[in-house]
Amino acid sequence: MTQHATTTHPTLAGVLWPSEKAGALLRNVILAILGSALLWVSAKIQIPFYPVPMTMQTFVVLVIGMAYGSKLGPATVLLYLAGGAAGLPVFAGTPEKGVGLAYMVGPTGGCLLGLVP
């Protein structure tokens, strides 16, 4: 009989704020909102480039991925993208360069979708 060892690697968020079954959903929602807000702020810190500006967003996405793990990390980025698609001025250069889906189908759309994986 072979016994398969299943190991779970705790995330930084899980170590700093352990979740209980009852409060796991609320914890994840709060962390996703905080991470999305951090992405919003990091998009506004930029060095102008053309057509895609260089921002602190890449660093923050990496930190979110390491701190939140493979499920909550992408969910946080998707929440951020959903806010931008809904018209919130969360992306670099918004509202000056447009908001919502019109901005997302421009030159930076592929870069924004690439933040998820």
XYZ file of C-alpha atoms in Angstrom:
117
model
C 0.000 0.000 0.000
C 1.393 3.344 -1.028
C 0.578 6.382 0.938
C 0.475 9.648 -0.959
C 1.712 12.564 1.014
C -0.242 15.717 0.429
C 1.531 18.829 1.497
C 0.003 22.220 1.626
C 2.212 25.222 1.586
C 0.800 28.038 3.649
C 0.640 31.464 2.070
C 1.884 34.603 3.772
C -1.715 35.779 4.146
C -2.617 32.423 5.724
C 0.218 32.684 8.233
C -0.475 36.305 9.173
C -4.260 35.919 9.200
C -5.252 32.269 9.660
C -8.758 31.503 8.479
C -11.378 29.477 10.217
C -14.074 27.669 8.275
C -16.735 30.155 9.347
C -14.746 33.309 8.580
C -12.805 32.180 5.514
C -15.111 33.838 2.999
C -15.096 37.194 4.799
C -11.302 37.020 5.180
C -10.844 36.297 1.473
C -13.214 39.094 0.428
C -11.387 41.601 2.631
C -7.988 40.490 1.336
C -9.170 40.652 -2.283
C -10.539 44.182 -1.814
C -7.310 45.307 -0.122
C -5.198 43.749 -2.872
C -7.357 45.323 -5.571
C -6.997 48.729 -3.905
C -3.233 48.237 -3.754
C -3.224 47.460 -7.485
C -5.236 50.624 -8.086
C -2.684 52.778 -6.236
C 0.276 51.032 -7.866
C -1.145 51.703 -11.345
C -0.991 55.430 -10.655
C 2.744 55.299 -9.826
C 4.189 55.323 -13.310
C 6.980 56.266 -15.670
C 5.481 57.402 -18.977
C 6.240 54.987 -21.817
C 4.382 54.477 -25.055
C 2.003 52.686 -25.609
C 2.056 50.864 -22.249
C 3.283 52.895 -19.251
C 5.708 51.311 -16.793
C 4.061 51.143 -13.370
C 4.560 49.591 -9.949
C 1.724 47.230 -10.826
C 4.029 44.418 -11.911
C 5.718 44.423 -8.511
C 2.393 44.478 -6.661
C 1.021 41.601 -8.772
C 4.064 39.511 -7.868
C 3.679 40.351 -4.179
C -0.041 39.498 -4.277
C 0.716 36.201 -5.996
C 3.307 35.270 -3.388
C 1.268 36.465 -0.404
C -2.177 35.214 -1.465
C -1.403 32.011 -3.335
C -2.665 30.447 -6.541
C -6.386 30.910 -5.886
C -6.854 34.181 -4.034
C -4.111 35.955 -6.017
C -5.740 35.628 -9.460
C -9.169 36.275 -7.917
C -7.824 39.570 -6.558
C -6.489 40.603 -9.966
C -9.795 39.626 -11.597
C -11.627 41.805 -9.055
C -9.343 44.691 -9.999
C -9.994 44.114 -13.724
C -13.745 43.871 -13.106
C -13.672 47.239 -11.354
C -11.829 48.747 -14.299
C -14.223 47.173 -16.798
C -17.139 48.600 -14.825
C -15.749 52.084 -15.349
C -13.726 52.821 -12.219
C -10.580 54.840 -13.071
C -8.217 52.189 -11.680
C -5.834 51.796 -14.621
C -2.730 53.838 -15.430
C -3.674 56.908 -17.431
C -7.361 56.828 -16.544
C -9.598 58.804 -16.751
C -7.545 60.900 -19.196
C -7.216 58.041 -21.719
C -10.720 56.649 -21.216
C -12.253 54.187 -18.792
C -13.989 50.838 -18.819
C -13.926 48.306 -21.611
C -12.875 50.938 -24.153
C -9.593 51.347 -22.286
C -9.166 47.599 -21.840
C -9.359 46.825 -25.574
C -6.625 49.367 -26.299
C -2.873 48.738 -26.367
C -2.719 47.870 -22.665
C -5.496 45.257 -22.755
C -3.168 42.321 -23.289
C -0.882 43.522 -20.528
C -3.825 43.817 -18.145
C -5.111 40.335 -18.932
C -1.570 39.007 -18.549
C -1.602 40.068 -14.909
C -3.993 37.225 -14.054
C -1.733 34.205 -14.657
